[in-house]
Amino acid sequence: MRELALHILDLVQNSLEAGASRVLLEIIEDSGADTLTIRVSDDGRGMDAETRRRVIDPFVTTRTTRRVGLGLPLIDMSTKQCGGYLKIDSTVGRGTTVEAVYRHSHLDRPPLGNIAATVKTLVIANPDTDLIYRHSVDDAVFTLTTRELTEILGDMPLTHPDVIVWLDEYIAANEANLYGGVQHENS
Amino acid sequence: MKTVEDLKRMREQFQSQTKLRHAGGIQIIVGMGTCGIAAGAREVMSAILDEIAKRKLQDVTVRQTGCIGMCEKEVLVDVVRPDEPRITYGKVTPAAVSKIIGEHVVNGRIVEELVVGKISQ
């Protein structure tokens, strides 16, 4: 994966496959601590201790269509290459939290990339999942939730052409604001 | 800059329009397992959303799904039209999206050269 936004899409897809009805996606950029943290917390079916220990092994997967699972091992590898780590907390029946931490200034850290496209995809293509997206860059925060949008929209679908265009511009503008509206590595 | 107020106005406008939409619209489903994402599924999804916005299609819903086991044929996109077989397209690129939407979603003509599966329902 060339950008963190693709890893993020992958992490949230894991939550959706675990039957989550609520997914909290946080991106925390902290220049003081020099970290970039990606945290995905869901209320899906969760994993037992043994499964949780094994999921970063590429030869382990819960799916039945093939024998390998590469999502978490790839993220694990990419955090470790950038002076960070991957942490997984999970309780059966309660949900899972996956936290990927990168050293922000590390030369090999992939760029966050097109996070707007990732968030737009997740919101529009999963209208029944309550996604809470929160991206902070030091003190600046941008929050977007599926529930807030669907409450405003009522019976107007998220796939309505005007809503797609609105979301595009709304996310892009708010993401740019996080970096003070200036050119940044993700634009 | 777009604001939440714009969205509220949009909704009021939507409600004031006479409802021309038909029930049971067309579904487009994009495979977004690790395999699909690595093959470019998000770019294909973005192209689909752009095409829906550009053509102002109002009775199309878009969903994402995980890996269905045909990883070598990713990016996989399913098109489901009411009362018609479910069509799975393989090796879909952003460039192929406008053809699939224009031909199949809008006009009901299956793009045979990209089909990897048909399921009759």
PDB file of C-alpha atoms in Angstrom:
ATOM      1  CA  MET A   1       0.000   0.000   0.000  1.00  0.00           C
ATOM      2  CA  ARG A   2       1.409   3.312  -1.059  1.00  0.00           C
ATOM      3  CA  GLU A   3      -0.486   5.465   1.387  1.00  0.00           C
ATOM      4  CA  LEU A   4      -1.837   5.238   4.913  1.00  0.00           C
ATOM      5  CA  ALA A   5      -5.351   6.095   3.706  1.00  0.00           C
ATOM      6  CA  LEU A   6      -5.452   2.694   1.951  1.00  0.00           C
ATOM      7  CA  HIS A   7      -4.369   0.871   5.139  1.00  0.00           C
ATOM      8  CA  ILE A   8      -7.144   2.775   6.916  1.00  0.00           C
ATOM      9  CA  LEU A   9      -9.737   1.587   4.385  1.00  0.00           C
ATOM     10  CA  ASP A  10      -8.486  -1.949   4.986  1.00  0.00           C
ATOM     11  CA  LEU A  11      -8.713  -1.619   8.792  1.00  0.00           C
ATOM     12  CA  VAL A  12     -12.278  -0.329   8.650  1.00  0.00           C
ATOM     13  CA  GLN A  13     -13.254  -3.094   6.226  1.00  0.00           C
ATOM     14  CA  ASN A  14     -12.060  -5.579   8.895  1.00  0.00           C
ATOM     15  CA  SER A  15     -14.413  -3.906  11.389  1.00  0.00           C
ATOM     16  CA  LEU A  16     -17.306  -4.086   8.934  1.00  0.00           C
ATOM     17  CA  GLU A  17     -16.621  -7.761   8.320  1.00  0.00           C
ATOM     18  CA  ALA A  18     -16.640  -8.311  12.078  1.00  0.00           C
ATOM     19  CA  GLY A  19     -20.246  -7.094  12.040  1.00  0.00           C
ATOM     20  CA  ALA A  20     -19.619  -3.668  13.579  1.00  0.00           C
ATOM     21  CA  SER A  21     -22.530  -1.245  13.681  1.00  0.00           C
ATOM     22  CA  ARG A  22     -20.371   1.578  15.025  1.00  0.00           C
ATOM     23  CA  VAL A  23     -16.799   2.348  13.952  1.00  0.00           C
ATOM     24  CA  LEU A  24     -14.652   5.120  15.409  1.00  0.00           C
ATOM     25  CA  LEU A  25     -11.787   6.099  13.103  1.00  0.00           C
ATOM     26  CA  GLU A  26      -9.210   8.448  14.571  1.00  0.00           C
ATOM     27  CA  ILE A  27      -6.125   9.959  12.991  1.00  0.00           C
ATOM     28  CA  ILE A  28      -4.029  11.855  15.506  1.00  0.00           C
ATOM     29  CA  GLU A  29      -1.059  13.853  14.288  1.00  0.00           C
ATOM     30  CA  ASP A  30       0.977  15.134  17.214  1.00  0.00           C
ATOM     31  CA  SER A  31       4.023  17.194  16.310  1.00  0.00           C
ATOM     32  CA  GLY A  32       5.140  17.477  19.952  1.00  0.00           C
ATOM     33  CA  ALA A  33       5.347  13.713  20.381  1.00  0.00           C
ATOM     34  CA  ASP A  34       6.330  13.293  16.706  1.00  0.00           C
ATOM     35  CA  THR A  35       3.698  10.602  16.180  1.00  0.00           C
ATOM     36  CA  LEU A  36       0.987   9.830  13.686  1.00  0.00           C
ATOM     37  CA  THR A  37      -1.572   7.496  15.235  1.00  0.00           C
ATOM     38  CA  ILE A  38      -4.332   5.663  13.416  1.00  0.00           C
ATOM     39  CA  ARG A  39      -6.918   4.100  15.719  1.00  0.00           C
ATOM     40  CA  VAL A  40      -9.941   2.084  14.620  1.00  0.00           C
ATOM     41  CA  SER A  41     -12.356   1.007  17.366  1.00  0.00           C
ATOM     42  CA  ASP A  42     -15.424  -1.070  16.593  1.00  0.00           C
ATOM     43  CA  ASP A  43     -18.246  -2.882  18.347  1.00  0.00           C
ATOM     44  CA  GLY A  44     -17.916  -5.985  16.190  1.00  0.00           C
ATOM     45  CA  ARG A  45     -17.719  -9.579  17.347  1.00  0.00           C
ATOM     46  CA  GLY A  46     -14.115  -9.273  18.616  1.00  0.00           C
ATOM     47  CA  MET A  47     -11.413 -11.921  18.878  1.00  0.00           C
ATOM     48  CA  ASP A  48     -10.227 -14.289  21.575  1.00  0.00           C
ATOM     49  CA  ALA A  49      -6.673 -13.925  22.917  1.00  0.00           C
ATOM     50  CA  GLU A  50      -5.305 -16.683  20.694  1.00  0.00           C
ATOM     51  CA  THR A  51      -6.749 -15.199  17.483  1.00  0.00           C
ATOM     52  CA  ARG A  52      -5.622 -11.705  18.441  1.00  0.00           C
ATOM     53  CA  ARG A  53      -2.075 -12.990  18.925  1.00  0.00           C
ATOM     54  CA  ARG A  54      -2.104 -14.737  15.562  1.00  0.00           C
ATOM     55  CA  VAL A  55      -3.674 -12.154  13.235  1.00  0.00           C
ATOM     56  CA  ILE A  56      -0.413 -10.406  12.395  1.00  0.00           C
ATOM     57  CA  ASP A  57       0.862 -13.726  11.010  1.00  0.00           C
ATOM     58  CA  PRO A  58       0.288 -13.544   7.218  1.00  0.00           C
ATOM     59  CA  PHE A  59      -0.606 -17.241   7.171  1.00  0.00           C
ATOM     60  CA  VAL A  60      -3.613 -16.707   9.393  1.00  0.00           C
ATOM     61  CA  THR A  61      -6.984 -15.425   8.265  1.00  0.00           C
ATOM     62  CA  THR A  62     -10.584 -15.720   9.373  1.00  0.00           C
ATOM     63  CA  ARG A  63     -11.851 -15.899   5.842  1.00  0.00           C
ATOM     64  CA  THR A  64     -12.630 -19.172   4.165  1.00  0.00           C
ATOM     65  CA  THR A  65     -12.007 -18.151   0.556  1.00  0.00           C
ATOM     66  CA  ARG A  66      -8.220 -18.379   0.875  1.00  0.00           C
ATOM     67  CA  ARG A  67      -5.553 -19.272   3.412  1.00  0.00           C
ATOM     68  CA  VAL A  68      -3.609 -16.048   3.838  1.00  0.00           C
ATOM     69  CA  GLY A  69      -4.568 -12.671   5.232  1.00  0.00           C
ATOM     70  CA  LEU A  70      -2.277  -9.772   4.506  1.00  0.00           C
ATOM     71  CA  GLY A  71      -4.019  -6.658   5.825  1.00  0.00           C
ATOM     72  CA  LEU A  72      -2.796  -6.561   9.422  1.00  0.00           C
ATOM     73  CA  PRO A  73       0.661  -8.045   8.678  1.00  0.00           C
ATOM     74  CA  LEU A  74       1.228  -5.283   6.092  1.00  0.00           C
ATOM     75  CA  ILE A  75       0.267  -2.561   8.566  1.00  0.00           C
ATOM     76  CA  ASP A  76       2.363  -4.194  11.303  1.00  0.00           C
ATOM     77  CA  MET A  77       5.375  -4.191   8.985  1.00  0.00           C
ATOM     78  CA  SER A  78       4.877  -0.621   7.837  1.00  0.00           C
ATOM     79  CA  THR A  79       4.620   0.752  11.417  1.00  0.00           C
ATOM     80  CA  LYS A  80       7.743  -1.133  12.494  1.00  0.00           C
ATOM     81  CA  GLN A  81       9.699   0.207   9.529  1.00  0.00           C
ATOM     82  CA  CYS A  82       8.862   3.725  10.733  1.00  0.00           C
ATOM     83  CA  GLY A  83       9.822   3.459  14.396  1.00  0.00           C
ATOM     84  CA  GLY A  84       6.292   2.654  15.486  1.00  0.00           C
ATOM     85  CA  TYR A  85       4.126  -0.278  16.462  1.00  0.00           C
ATOM     86  CA  LEU A  86       0.761  -1.957  15.956  1.00  0.00           C
ATOM     87  CA  LYS A  87      -1.387  -2.723  18.983  1.00  0.00           C
ATOM     88  CA  ILE A  88      -4.574  -4.775  18.976  1.00  0.00           C
ATOM     89  CA  ASP A  89      -7.059  -4.901  21.853  1.00  0.00           C
ATOM     90  CA  SER A  90     -10.030  -7.160  21.499  1.00  0.00           C
ATOM     91  CA  THR A  91     -12.741  -8.793  23.569  1.00  0.00           C
ATOM     92  CA  VAL A  92     -15.097 -11.435  22.236  1.00  0.00           C
ATOM     93  CA  GLY A  93     -18.555  -9.953  21.913  1.00  0.00           C
ATOM     94  CA  ARG A  94     -17.375  -6.435  22.735  1.00  0.00           C
ATOM     95  CA  GLY A  95     -15.295  -5.308  19.782  1.00  0.00           C
ATOM     96  CA  THR A  96     -11.771  -4.553  18.672  1.00  0.00           C
ATOM     97  CA  THR A  97      -9.456  -1.574  18.772  1.00  0.00           C
ATOM     98  CA  VAL A  98      -6.498  -1.483  16.424  1.00  0.00           C
ATOM     99  CA  GLU A  99      -3.887   1.206  16.926  1.00  0.00           C
ATOM    100  CA  ALA A 100      -1.106   1.845  14.424  1.00  0.00           C
ATOM    101  CA  VAL A 101       1.522   4.354  15.495  1.00  0.00           C
ATOM    102  CA  TYR A 102       4.177   5.864  13.219  1.00  0.00           C
ATOM    103  CA  ARG A 103       7.002   8.227  13.973  1.00  0.00           C
ATOM    104  CA  HIS A 104       5.630  11.268  12.154  1.00  0.00           C
ATOM    105  CA  SER A 105       8.979  12.528  10.871  1.00  0.00           C
ATOM    106  CA  HIS A 106      10.335   9.114   9.866  1.00  0.00           C
ATOM    107  CA  LEU A 107      11.714   9.212   6.324  1.00  0.00           C
ATOM    108  CA  ASP A 108       9.984   5.979   5.349  1.00  0.00           C
ATOM    109  CA  ARG A 109       6.572   6.874   6.743  1.00  0.00           C
ATOM    110  CA  PRO A 110       4.055   6.664   3.900  1.00  0.00           C
ATOM    111  CA  PRO A 111       2.030   9.848   3.368  1.00  0.00           C
ATOM    112  CA  LEU A 112      -1.502   9.846   4.718  1.00  0.00           C
ATOM    113  CA  GLY A 113      -2.576  10.149   1.096  1.00  0.00           C
ATOM    114  CA  ASN A 114      -6.084  10.638  -0.183  1.00  0.00           C
ATOM    115  CA  ILE A 115      -7.929  10.344   3.120  1.00  0.00           C
ATOM    116  CA  ALA A 116     -10.858  12.280   1.633  1.00  0.00           C
ATOM    117  CA  ALA A 117     -11.478   9.466  -0.885  1.00  0.00           C
ATOM    118  CA  THR A 118     -11.253   6.857   1.880  1.00  0.00           C
ATOM    119  CA  VAL A 119     -13.704   8.660   4.179  1.00  0.00           C
ATOM    120  CA  LYS A 120     -16.108   9.398   1.318  1.00  0.00           C
ATOM    121  CA  THR A 121     -16.106   5.734   0.294  1.00  0.00           C
ATOM    122  CA  LEU A 122     -16.694   4.521   3.844  1.00  0.00           C
ATOM    123  CA  VAL A 123     -19.552   6.935   4.501  1.00  0.00           C
ATOM    124  CA  ILE A 124     -21.397   6.533   1.205  1.00  0.00           C
ATOM    125  CA  ALA A 125     -20.954   2.781   0.754  1.00  0.00           C
ATOM    126  CA  ASN A 126     -21.941   1.871   4.345  1.00  0.00           C
ATOM    127  CA  PRO A 127     -24.917   4.089   5.217  1.00  0.00           C
ATOM    128  CA  ASP A 128     -26.141   1.676   7.901  1.00  0.00           C
ATOM    129  CA  THR A 129     -22.856   1.745   9.807  1.00  0.00           C
ATOM    130  CA  ASP A 130     -22.350   4.604  12.217  1.00  0.00           C
ATOM    131  CA  LEU A 131     -18.910   5.887  11.240  1.00  0.00           C
ATOM    132  CA  ILE A 132     -17.299   8.526  13.405  1.00  0.00           C
ATOM    133  CA  TYR A 133     -14.260  10.058  11.756  1.00  0.00           C
ATOM    134  CA  ARG A 134     -11.975  12.322  13.753  1.00  0.00           C
ATOM    135  CA  HIS A 135      -8.730  13.724  12.365  1.00  0.00           C
ATOM    136  CA  SER A 136      -6.609  15.985  14.528  1.00  0.00           C
ATOM    137  CA  VAL A 137      -3.416  17.826  13.696  1.00  0.00           C
ATOM    138  CA  ASP A 138      -2.170  19.151  17.038  1.00  0.00           C
ATOM    139  CA  ASP A 139      -5.039  21.393  18.249  1.00  0.00           C
ATOM    140  CA  ALA A 140      -7.020  21.470  15.012  1.00  0.00           C
ATOM    141  CA  VAL A 141      -9.759  18.836  14.731  1.00  0.00           C
ATOM    142  CA  PHE A 142     -12.123  17.765  11.959  1.00  0.00           C
ATOM    143  CA  THR A 143     -14.990  15.437  12.835  1.00  0.00           C
ATOM    144  CA  LEU A 144     -17.494  13.851  10.475  1.00  0.00           C
ATOM    145  CA  THR A 145     -20.129  11.296  11.421  1.00  0.00           C
ATOM    146  CA  THR A 146     -22.509   9.252   9.315  1.00  0.00           C
ATOM    147  CA  ARG A 147     -25.275   9.859  11.846  1.00  0.00           C
ATOM    148  CA  GLU A 148     -24.964  13.647  11.615  1.00  0.00           C
ATOM    149  CA  LEU A 149     -25.220  13.475   7.834  1.00  0.00           C
ATOM    150  CA  THR A 150     -28.137  11.052   7.713  1.00  0.00           C
ATOM    151  CA  GLU A 151     -30.021  13.083  10.330  1.00  0.00           C
ATOM    152  CA  ILE A 152     -29.791  16.160   8.118  1.00  0.00           C
ATOM    153  CA  LEU A 153     -30.519  14.210   4.935  1.00  0.00           C
ATOM    154  CA  GLY A 154     -33.541  12.257   6.139  1.00  0.00           C
ATOM    155  CA  ASP A 155     -34.801  10.277   3.149  1.00  0.00           C
ATOM    156  CA  MET A 156     -32.311  11.880   0.762  1.00  0.00           C
ATOM    157  CA  PRO A 157     -29.776   9.116   0.047  1.00  0.00           C
ATOM    158  CA  LEU A 158     -26.026   9.536   0.601  1.00  0.00           C
ATOM    159  CA  THR A 159     -25.566   8.419  -3.007  1.00  0.00           C
ATOM    160  CA  HIS A 160     -27.587  11.360  -4.285  1.00  0.00           C
ATOM    161  CA  PRO A 161     -25.377  13.087  -6.893  1.00  0.00           C
ATOM    162  CA  ASP A 162     -25.549  16.458  -5.113  1.00  0.00           C
ATOM    163  CA  VAL A 163     -24.553  14.849  -1.805  1.00  0.00           C
ATOM    164  CA  ILE A 164     -21.535  13.174  -3.436  1.00  0.00           C
ATOM    165  CA  VAL A 165     -20.336  16.521  -4.782  1.00  0.00           C
ATOM    166  CA  TRP A 166     -20.984  18.231  -1.442  1.00  0.00           C
ATOM    167  CA  LEU A 167     -19.086  15.542   0.507  1.00  0.00           C
ATOM    168  CA  ASP A 168     -16.142  15.811  -1.884  1.00  0.00           C
ATOM    169  CA  GLU A 169     -15.745  19.517  -1.325  1.00  0.00           C
ATOM    170  CA  TYR A 170     -16.670  19.472   2.362  1.00  0.00           C
ATOM    171  CA  ILE A 171     -14.089  16.839   3.310  1.00  0.00           C
ATOM    172  CA  ALA A 172     -11.365  18.319   1.097  1.00  0.00           C
ATOM    173  CA  ALA A 173     -11.852  21.825   2.535  1.00  0.00           C
ATOM    174  CA  ASN A 174     -11.910  20.664   6.148  1.00  0.00           C
ATOM    175  CA  GLU A 175      -8.862  18.449   5.687  1.00  0.00           C
ATOM    176  CA  ALA A 176      -6.947  21.366   4.164  1.00  0.00           C
ATOM    177  CA  ASN A 177      -8.007  23.528   7.137  1.00  0.00           C
ATOM    178  CA  LEU A 178      -6.302  21.106   9.525  1.00  0.00           C
ATOM    179  CA  TYR A 179      -3.007  22.090   7.988  1.00  0.00           C
ATOM    180  CA  GLY A 180      -3.871  25.795   8.100  1.00  0.00           C
ATOM    181  CA  GLY A 181      -5.222  25.739   4.559  1.00  0.00           C
ATOM    182  CA  VAL A 182      -1.722  25.559   3.137  1.00  0.00           C
ATOM    183  CA  GLN A 183      -0.299  22.994   0.707  1.00  0.00           C
ATOM    184  CA  HIS A 184       0.448  19.820   2.574  1.00  0.00           C
ATOM    185  CA  GLU A 185       1.808  16.364   1.870  1.00  0.00           C
ATOM    186  CA  ASN A 186      -1.666  14.897   1.380  1.00  0.00           C
ATOM    187  CA  SER A 187      -2.911  17.348  -1.252  1.00  0.00           C
TER     188      SER A 187
ATOM    189  CA  MET B   1     -16.346  26.420   1.012  1.00  0.00           C
ATOM    190  CA  LYS B   2     -19.109  23.874   1.461  1.00  0.00           C
ATOM    191  CA  THR B   3     -20.816  23.917   4.843  1.00  0.00           C
ATOM    192  CA  VAL B   4     -23.387  21.854   6.700  1.00  0.00           C
ATOM    193  CA  GLU B   5     -25.872  24.662   5.933  1.00  0.00           C
ATOM    194  CA  ASP B   6     -25.435  23.903   2.220  1.00  0.00           C
ATOM    195  CA  LEU B   7     -26.351  20.306   2.929  1.00  0.00           C
ATOM    196  CA  LYS B   8     -29.504  21.367   4.804  1.00  0.00           C
ATOM    197  CA  ARG B   9     -30.551  23.584   1.883  1.00  0.00           C
ATOM    198  CA  MET B  10     -29.903  20.705  -0.487  1.00  0.00           C
ATOM    199  CA  ARG B  11     -32.227  18.513   1.522  1.00  0.00           C
ATOM    200  CA  GLU B  12     -35.015  21.115   1.536  1.00  0.00           C
ATOM    201  CA  GLN B  13     -34.703  21.384  -2.217  1.00  0.00           C
ATOM    202  CA  PHE B  14     -34.799  17.604  -2.525  1.00  0.00           C
ATOM    203  CA  GLN B  15     -38.006  17.435  -0.498  1.00  0.00           C
ATOM    204  CA  SER B  16     -39.722  20.144  -2.521  1.00  0.00           C
ATOM    205  CA  GLN B  17     -39.101  18.279  -5.772  1.00  0.00           C
ATOM    206  CA  THR B  18     -41.758  15.861  -6.899  1.00  0.00           C
ATOM    207  CA  LYS B  19     -40.481  12.370  -6.292  1.00  0.00           C
ATOM    208  CA  LEU B  20     -39.634  10.873  -9.650  1.00  0.00           C
ATOM    209  CA  ARG B  21     -37.487   8.099  -8.243  1.00  0.00           C
ATOM    210  CA  HIS B  22     -38.504   4.500  -8.628  1.00  0.00           C
ATOM    211  CA  ALA B  23     -38.398   2.089  -5.735  1.00  0.00           C
ATOM    212  CA  GLY B  24     -35.868  -0.742  -5.899  1.00  0.00           C
ATOM    213  CA  GLY B  25     -33.069   0.994  -7.742  1.00  0.00           C
ATOM    214  CA  ILE B  26     -29.811  -0.355  -9.097  1.00  0.00           C
ATOM    215  CA  GLN B  27     -27.059  -1.553  -6.774  1.00  0.00           C
ATOM    216  CA  ILE B  28     -23.324  -1.342  -7.429  1.00  0.00           C
ATOM    217  CA  ILE B  29     -21.072  -3.336  -5.099  1.00  0.00           C
ATOM    218  CA  VAL B  30     -17.293  -2.890  -4.993  1.00  0.00           C
ATOM    219  CA  GLY B  31     -14.951  -5.534  -3.515  1.00  0.00           C
ATOM    220  CA  MET B  32     -12.803  -3.883  -0.842  1.00  0.00           C
ATOM    221  CA  GLY B  33     -10.830  -6.628   0.836  1.00  0.00           C
ATOM    222  CA  THR B  34      -7.074  -6.125   1.157  1.00  0.00           C
ATOM    223  CA  CYS B  35      -6.707  -7.658  -2.310  1.00  0.00           C
ATOM    224  CA  GLY B  36      -9.220  -5.264  -3.843  1.00  0.00           C
ATOM    225  CA  ILE B  37      -7.764  -2.196  -2.144  1.00  0.00           C
ATOM    226  CA  ALA B  38      -4.244  -3.134  -3.277  1.00  0.00           C
ATOM    227  CA  ALA B  39      -5.564  -3.551  -6.839  1.00  0.00           C
ATOM    228  CA  GLY B  40      -7.103  -0.067  -6.825  1.00  0.00           C
ATOM    229  CA  ALA B  41     -10.653  -0.544  -5.523  1.00  0.00           C
ATOM    230  CA  ARG B  42     -10.783   2.882  -3.893  1.00  0.00           C
ATOM    231  CA  GLU B  43      -9.906   4.592  -7.163  1.00  0.00           C
ATOM    232  CA  VAL B  44     -12.599   2.556  -8.928  1.00  0.00           C
ATOM    233  CA  MET B  45     -15.086   3.509  -6.189  1.00  0.00           C
ATOM    234  CA  SER B  46     -14.157   7.193  -6.590  1.00  0.00           C
ATOM    235  CA  ALA B  47     -14.663   6.893 -10.358  1.00  0.00           C
ATOM    236  CA  ILE B  48     -18.102   5.317  -9.779  1.00  0.00           C
ATOM    237  CA  LEU B  49     -19.145   8.124  -7.406  1.00  0.00           C
ATOM    238  CA  ASP B  50     -17.857  10.756  -9.847  1.00  0.00           C
ATOM    239  CA  GLU B  51     -19.829   9.140 -12.664  1.00  0.00           C
ATOM    240  CA  ILE B  52     -23.023   9.041 -10.569  1.00  0.00           C
ATOM    241  CA  ALA B  53     -22.563  12.732  -9.740  1.00  0.00           C
ATOM    242  CA  LYS B  54     -21.766  13.666 -13.344  1.00  0.00           C
ATOM    243  CA  ARG B  55     -24.718  11.788 -14.843  1.00  0.00           C
ATOM    244  CA  LYS B  56     -26.996  12.832 -11.967  1.00  0.00           C
ATOM    245  CA  LEU B  57     -28.153   9.251 -11.382  1.00  0.00           C
ATOM    246  CA  GLN B  58     -30.694   9.218  -8.578  1.00  0.00           C
ATOM    247  CA  ASP B  59     -31.731   5.590  -8.194  1.00  0.00           C
ATOM    248  CA  VAL B  60     -28.307   3.982  -7.768  1.00  0.00           C
ATOM    249  CA  THR B  61     -26.924   2.813  -4.427  1.00  0.00           C
ATOM    250  CA  VAL B  62     -23.296   1.899  -3.867  1.00  0.00           C
ATOM    251  CA  ARG B  63     -22.022  -0.650  -1.338  1.00  0.00           C
ATOM    252  CA  GLN B  64     -18.655  -2.025  -0.385  1.00  0.00           C
ATOM    253  CA  THR B  65     -17.977  -5.654   0.395  1.00  0.00           C
ATOM    254  CA  GLY B  66     -14.973  -7.766   1.386  1.00  0.00           C
ATOM    255  CA  CYS B  67     -12.981 -10.363  -0.501  1.00  0.00           C
ATOM    256  CA  ILE B  68     -15.091 -12.874  -2.408  1.00  0.00           C
ATOM    257  CA  GLY B  69     -12.186 -15.154  -3.270  1.00  0.00           C
ATOM    258  CA  MET B  70     -11.403 -14.100  -6.831  1.00  0.00           C
ATOM    259  CA  CYS B  71      -8.413 -12.005  -5.784  1.00  0.00           C
ATOM    260  CA  GLU B  72      -6.625 -12.415  -9.096  1.00  0.00           C
ATOM    261  CA  LYS B  73      -9.575 -10.745 -10.845  1.00  0.00           C
ATOM    262  CA  GLU B  74      -9.697  -7.679  -8.587  1.00  0.00           C
ATOM    263  CA  VAL B  75     -10.947  -4.965  -8.833  1.00  0.00           C
ATOM    264  CA  LEU B  76     -14.365  -6.696  -8.770  1.00  0.00           C
ATOM    265  CA  VAL B  77     -17.565  -4.733  -9.252  1.00  0.00           C
ATOM    266  CA  ASP B  78     -21.090  -6.189  -9.144  1.00  0.00           C
ATOM    267  CA  VAL B  79     -24.027  -4.532 -10.844  1.00  0.00           C
ATOM    268  CA  VAL B  80     -27.482  -5.607  -9.729  1.00  0.00           C
ATOM    269  CA  ARG B  81     -30.469  -4.320 -11.674  1.00  0.00           C
ATOM    270  CA  PRO B  82     -33.918  -5.174 -10.300  1.00  0.00           C
ATOM    271  CA  ASP B  83     -35.194  -8.536 -11.610  1.00  0.00           C
ATOM    272  CA  GLU B  84     -32.067  -9.164 -13.691  1.00  0.00           C
ATOM    273  CA  PRO B  85     -29.098 -11.499 -13.104  1.00  0.00           C
ATOM    274  CA  ARG B  86     -26.337 -10.169 -10.850  1.00  0.00           C
ATOM    275  CA  ILE B  87     -23.344  -9.357 -13.034  1.00  0.00           C
ATOM    276  CA  THR B  88     -19.778  -9.452 -11.693  1.00  0.00           C
ATOM    277  CA  TYR B  89     -17.165  -7.451 -13.579  1.00  0.00           C
ATOM    278  CA  GLY B  90     -13.456  -8.230 -13.107  1.00  0.00           C
ATOM    279  CA  LYS B  91     -10.198  -6.337 -13.537  1.00  0.00           C
ATOM    280  CA  VAL B  92     -12.175  -3.103 -13.479  1.00  0.00           C
ATOM    281  CA  THR B  93     -10.123   0.074 -13.881  1.00  0.00           C
ATOM    282  CA  PRO B  94     -11.264   3.665 -13.323  1.00  0.00           C
ATOM    283  CA  ALA B  95     -11.186   4.007 -17.136  1.00  0.00           C
ATOM    284  CA  ALA B  96     -13.687   1.126 -17.558  1.00  0.00           C
ATOM    285  CA  VAL B  97     -16.122   2.634 -15.059  1.00  0.00           C
ATOM    286  CA  SER B  98     -17.783   5.116 -17.396  1.00  0.00           C
ATOM    287  CA  LYS B  99     -18.455   2.312 -19.898  1.00  0.00           C
ATOM    288  CA  ILE B 100     -20.000   0.040 -17.246  1.00  0.00           C
ATOM    289  CA  ILE B 101     -22.166   2.880 -15.911  1.00  0.00           C
ATOM    290  CA  GLY B 102     -23.143   4.203 -19.338  1.00  0.00           C
ATOM    291  CA  GLU B 103     -23.864   0.846 -20.927  1.00  0.00           C
ATOM    292  CA  HIS B 104     -25.105  -1.366 -18.120  1.00  0.00           C
ATOM    293  CA  VAL B 105     -26.333   0.824 -15.249  1.00  0.00           C
ATOM    294  CA  VAL B 106     -28.042   3.398 -17.441  1.00  0.00           C
ATOM    295  CA  ASN B 107     -29.003   1.420 -20.543  1.00  0.00           C
ATOM    296  CA  GLY B 108     -29.161  -2.163 -19.313  1.00  0.00           C
ATOM    297  CA  ARG B 109     -26.641  -3.514 -21.820  1.00  0.00           C
ATOM    298  CA  ILE B 110     -24.111  -5.828 -20.154  1.00  0.00           C
ATOM    299  CA  VAL B 111     -20.461  -5.062 -20.988  1.00  0.00           C
ATOM    300  CA  GLU B 112     -19.680  -8.673 -21.955  1.00  0.00           C
ATOM    301  CA  GLU B 113     -15.894  -8.353 -22.343  1.00  0.00           C
ATOM    302  CA  LEU B 114     -15.470  -7.450 -18.669  1.00  0.00           C
ATOM    303  CA  VAL B 115     -17.890  -9.999 -17.173  1.00  0.00           C
ATOM    304  CA  VAL B 116     -16.418 -12.707 -14.927  1.00  0.00           C
ATOM    305  CA  GLY B 117     -19.631 -14.022 -13.402  1.00  0.00           C
ATOM    306  CA  LYS B 118     -23.400 -14.046 -13.696  1.00  0.00           C
ATOM    307  CA  ILE B 119     -25.756 -15.123 -10.958  1.00  0.00           C
ATOM    308  CA  SER B 120     -29.420 -15.548 -11.809  1.00  0.00           C
ATOM    309  CA  GLN B 121     -31.663 -14.567  -8.942  1.00  0.00           C
TER     310      GLN B 121
END
